[in-house]
Coordinates of C-alpha atoms in Angstrom, one line a residue:
Chain L
G237 CA 42.8 -89.5 46.2
A238 CA 40.2 -90.9 46.9
G239 CA 37.2 -88.2 46.1
V240 CA 37.0 -84.2 45.1
S241 CA 38.8 -82.0 47.5
Q242 CA 38.2 -78.5 47.7
S243 CA 39.9 -75.6 49.6
P244 CA 39.1 -73.6 51.6
S245 CA 36.1 -75.1 52.8
N246 CA 35.0 -71.5 54.3
K247 CA 35.9 -68.4 53.2
V248 CA 34.7 -65.0 54.6
T249 CA 36.3 -61.9 52.6
E250 CA 35.6 -58.2 52.6
K251 CA 33.9 -56.8 49.4
G252 CA 36.5 -55.8 46.7
K253 CA 38.8 -58.2 47.6
D254 CA 40.2 -61.1 45.4
V255 CA 39.8 -65.2 46.1
E256 CA 40.9 -68.0 44.7
L257 CA 39.5 -71.4 45.5
R258 CA 41.0 -75.0 44.6
C259 CA 40.5 -78.1 43.3
D260 CA 41.5 -81.0 43.7
P261 CA 40.1 -83.4 41.0
I262 CA 39.5 -87.4 41.2
S263 CA 43.0 -88.5 39.9
G264 CA 42.8 -89.7 36.2
H265 CA 39.4 -88.1 35.9
T266 CA 39.8 -85.7 32.4
A267 CA 37.0 -83.3 32.6
L268 CA 36.4 -80.8 35.5
Y269 CA 33.4 -78.6 36.2
W270 CA 32.5 -75.8 38.8
Y271 CA 29.1 -74.9 39.9
R272 CA 28.0 -72.2 42.1
Q273 CA 25.0 -72.9 44.2
R274 CA 23.2 -70.1 45.7
L275 CA 21.1 -70.3 48.7
G276 CA 17.6 -71.5 47.4
Q277 CA 18.6 -71.6 43.6
G278 CA 20.0 -74.5 41.7
L279 CA 23.2 -75.1 40.6
E280 CA 24.6 -72.5 38.1
F281 CA 27.2 -74.2 35.6
L282 CA 30.4 -71.8 35.3
I283 CA 32.9 -73.5 33.5
Y284 CA 34.1 -76.8 32.3
F285 CA 37.7 -78.1 31.8
Q286 CA 38.9 -81.1 29.3
G287 CA 42.1 -81.9 30.6
N288 CA 44.1 -78.4 30.6
S289 CA 41.7 -76.6 27.9
A290 CA 38.3 -74.8 28.4
P291 CA 36.2 -75.5 26.0
D292 CA 33.1 -73.9 27.5
K293 CA 33.5 -70.7 29.7
S294 CA 29.8 -69.9 28.8
G295 CA 28.6 -70.0 33.0
L296 CA 31.0 -67.4 33.8
P297 CA 28.9 -64.6 35.3
S298 CA 31.3 -62.1 34.3
D299 CA 34.9 -61.1 33.5
R300 CA 35.7 -60.8 37.3
F301 CA 35.3 -64.6 37.5
S302 CA 38.5 -66.8 35.9
A303 CA 39.7 -70.2 36.4
E304 CA 42.7 -72.5 35.4
R305 CA 43.6 -76.0 35.3
T306 CA 47.3 -77.1 35.4
G307 CA 48.5 -81.0 34.8
E308 CA 45.2 -82.1 33.9
S309 CA 44.5 -81.6 37.5
V310 CA 44.1 -79.1 40.1
S311 CA 41.9 -76.3 39.4
T312 CA 41.7 -73.1 40.7
L313 CA 38.7 -70.8 40.2
T314 CA 39.4 -66.8 40.9
I315 CA 37.2 -64.3 41.7
Q316 CA 38.6 -60.7 41.4
R317 CA 36.5 -57.5 43.0
T318 CA 34.4 -59.5 45.2
Q319 CA 30.6 -58.5 45.4
Q320 CA 28.1 -59.5 47.9
E321 CA 26.1 -61.2 45.1
D322 CA 29.2 -63.4 44.9
S323 CA 28.5 -65.0 48.0
A324 CA 27.4 -68.8 47.6
V325 CA 28.8 -72.6 47.7
Y326 CA 31.2 -72.9 45.1
L327 CA 31.1 -77.0 43.9
C328 CA 33.7 -78.6 41.9
A329 CA 33.1 -82.1 40.2
S330 CA 35.1 -84.6 38.0
S331 CA 34.2 -87.2 35.6
L332 CA 36.1 -89.8 34.0
Y333 CA 35.2 -88.2 30.7
P334 CA 33.0 -85.8 29.7
G335 CA 29.9 -87.9 28.1
S336 CA 26.5 -88.6 29.6
G337 CA 27.2 -91.6 30.6
N338 CA 30.4 -91.0 33.0
T339 CA 29.3 -90.3 36.6
I340 CA 29.8 -87.1 38.4
Y341 CA 31.5 -86.5 41.6
F342 CA 31.2 -83.5 43.7
G343 CA 33.5 -82.2 46.2
E344 CA 32.0 -80.7 49.7
G345 CA 32.3 -77.1 48.1
S346 CA 33.9 -73.9 49.3
W347 CA 31.3 -71.8 51.0
L348 CA 32.3 -68.0 50.3
T349 CA 31.0 -65.4 52.0
V350 CA 31.3 -61.4 50.9
V351 CA 30.6 -59.2 53.3
Chain I
T242 CA 14.9 -72.7 28.0
Q243 CA 15.1 -75.4 29.2
L244 CA 13.7 -75.7 32.7
L245 CA 13.0 -78.6 35.6
E246 CA 10.6 -78.1 38.0
Q247 CA 10.8 -80.2 41.5
S248 CA 7.9 -80.7 43.6
P249 CA 7.7 -80.0 46.6
Q250 CA 9.8 -77.7 47.5
F251 CA 10.2 -78.6 51.2
L252 CA 8.6 -81.9 52.6
S253 CA 8.9 -82.8 56.4
I254 CA 7.7 -86.2 57.6
Q255 CA 7.9 -88.6 60.4
E256 CA 9.9 -91.4 59.8
G257 CA 8.0 -94.5 58.1
E258 CA 5.9 -92.7 56.2
N259 CA 6.1 -92.9 52.5
L260 CA 6.7 -89.9 50.1
T261 CA 6.7 -89.2 46.6
V262 CA 8.8 -86.2 45.1
Y263 CA 8.6 -85.1 41.5
C264 CA 10.7 -83.8 38.6
N265 CA 8.9 -82.2 35.6
S266 CA 9.9 -80.4 32.3
S267 CA 8.4 -79.5 28.9
S268 CA 10.8 -80.5 27.1
V269 CA 12.4 -84.3 26.6
F270 CA 15.3 -85.6 28.1
S271 CA 17.9 -88.5 26.6
S272 CA 18.5 -89.3 30.3
L273 CA 17.8 -87.8 33.7
Q274 CA 19.5 -88.2 37.3
W275 CA 18.7 -88.0 40.7
Y276 CA 21.0 -86.6 43.2
R277 CA 21.2 -86.4 47.0
Q278 CA 22.8 -83.9 49.1
E279 CA 23.5 -83.2 52.5
P280 CA 24.2 -80.3 54.4
G281 CA 28.0 -79.2 53.8
E282 CA 28.5 -81.9 51.3
G283 CA 28.1 -81.9 47.5
P284 CA 25.5 -83.8 45.5
V285 CA 25.8 -87.7 45.2
L286 CA 24.2 -89.4 42.4
L287 CA 21.5 -91.8 43.0
V288 CA 20.4 -92.8 40.0
T289 CA 20.4 -92.0 35.8
V290 CA 17.3 -92.9 33.9
V291 CA 17.4 -93.1 30.1
T292 CA 14.5 -95.3 29.1
G293 CA 10.9 -94.1 29.2
G294 CA 8.9 -95.7 31.5
E295 CA 12.0 -97.2 33.1
V296 CA 11.5 -97.9 36.7
K297 CA 15.0 -98.1 39.2
K298 CA 14.8 -99.6 42.8
L299 CA 17.5 -98.6 44.8
K300 CA 16.6 -100.0 48.6
R301 CA 13.5 -98.5 49.8
L302 CA 13.6 -96.0 46.5
T303 CA 11.9 -96.4 43.4
F304 CA 12.7 -93.9 40.4
Q305 CA 10.4 -93.7 37.1
F306 CA 10.8 -92.1 33.9
G307 CA 7.9 -91.2 32.7
D308 CA 7.0 -92.7 28.9
A309 CA 7.6 -89.4 27.3
R310 CA 10.9 -88.9 29.2
K311 CA 10.0 -85.4 30.0
D312 CA 9.3 -86.2 34.0
S313 CA 10.4 -88.4 36.6
S314 CA 9.4 -89.2 40.1
L315 CA 11.3 -90.6 43.3
H316 CA 9.3 -92.6 46.0
I317 CA 10.6 -93.5 49.3
T318 CA 9.4 -96.5 51.0
A319 CA 9.5 -96.2 55.0
A320 CA 11.5 -93.1 55.1
Q321 CA 14.1 -92.9 57.7
P322 CA 16.1 -89.8 59.2
G323 CA 19.3 -90.9 56.9
D324 CA 17.2 -90.2 53.9
T325 CA 16.9 -86.2 55.3
G326 CA 18.9 -84.2 52.7
L327 CA 18.3 -82.4 49.4
Y328 CA 16.9 -84.5 46.4
L329 CA 18.1 -82.7 42.9
C330 CA 17.3 -83.9 39.3
A331 CA 18.8 -83.0 36.4
G332 CA 18.3 -83.6 33.1
N333 CA 20.4 -84.3 29.8
N334 CA 19.9 -83.9 26.3
A335 CA 23.1 -82.8 24.9
G336 CA 25.3 -86.2 25.5
N337 CA 27.5 -84.2 27.8
N338 CA 27.6 -83.6 31.5
R339 CA 28.2 -79.7 31.4
K340 CA 25.0 -79.5 29.7
L341 CA 22.9 -80.9 32.6
I342 CA 19.6 -79.0 33.4
W343 CA 19.3 -78.8 37.1
G344 CA 16.1 -78.8 38.9
L345 CA 15.8 -76.4 42.1
G346 CA 15.7 -79.8 44.7
T347 CA 13.4 -81.0 46.9
S348 CA 14.8 -80.4 50.9
L349 CA 13.4 -83.7 52.6
A350 CA 13.5 -83.8 56.6
V351 CA 12.6 -87.0 58.4
N352 CA 11.7 -86.4 61.9
P353 CA 12.7 -89.8 64.2

């Protein structure tokens, strides 16, 4: 596609439920990133994929968070047993390669509200 | 822990005014990026600065990287309502996009 696409754009879920957030990166981009942006806070790095591998999972806040990428394309971020503090915008981004000279393109985000 | 502090946190001005926002750190960065994020959208890259003292212009926006590569500023001339948004700076010294250090942003509102 022309840009990074994320779905759903908005999700309201009950505490304790599982949610899946989807990201379609720009076609051909090998690097894919997930960030969390909570109200009044900066972008928080969650996980990075190079191809289908996740060499850096250091930002995942707990074992309730997991992510996968298949076909060097679509990625899914899964949050199990959601908690109210998980409420945030989850941003996906991609770049052609992971090096710092490669522009990162962000999706519009998935706004998650846990009630 | 590396931090990027942005100031001011909020800024509300009238159309036509000039403004400067700042991004400061005690750490040295090999490069620094500025993004603008509009409500309901993801951040969009405006510019990357890599050389100490570098100045880049993007229409009415002027970006400067400090000589010591620890700080940066963004100056907007004759602000317009379309400039409204959250301006984020992000520093990199690891050569990899996943290691970007993000500031909290300056939320700018330009009133017609």
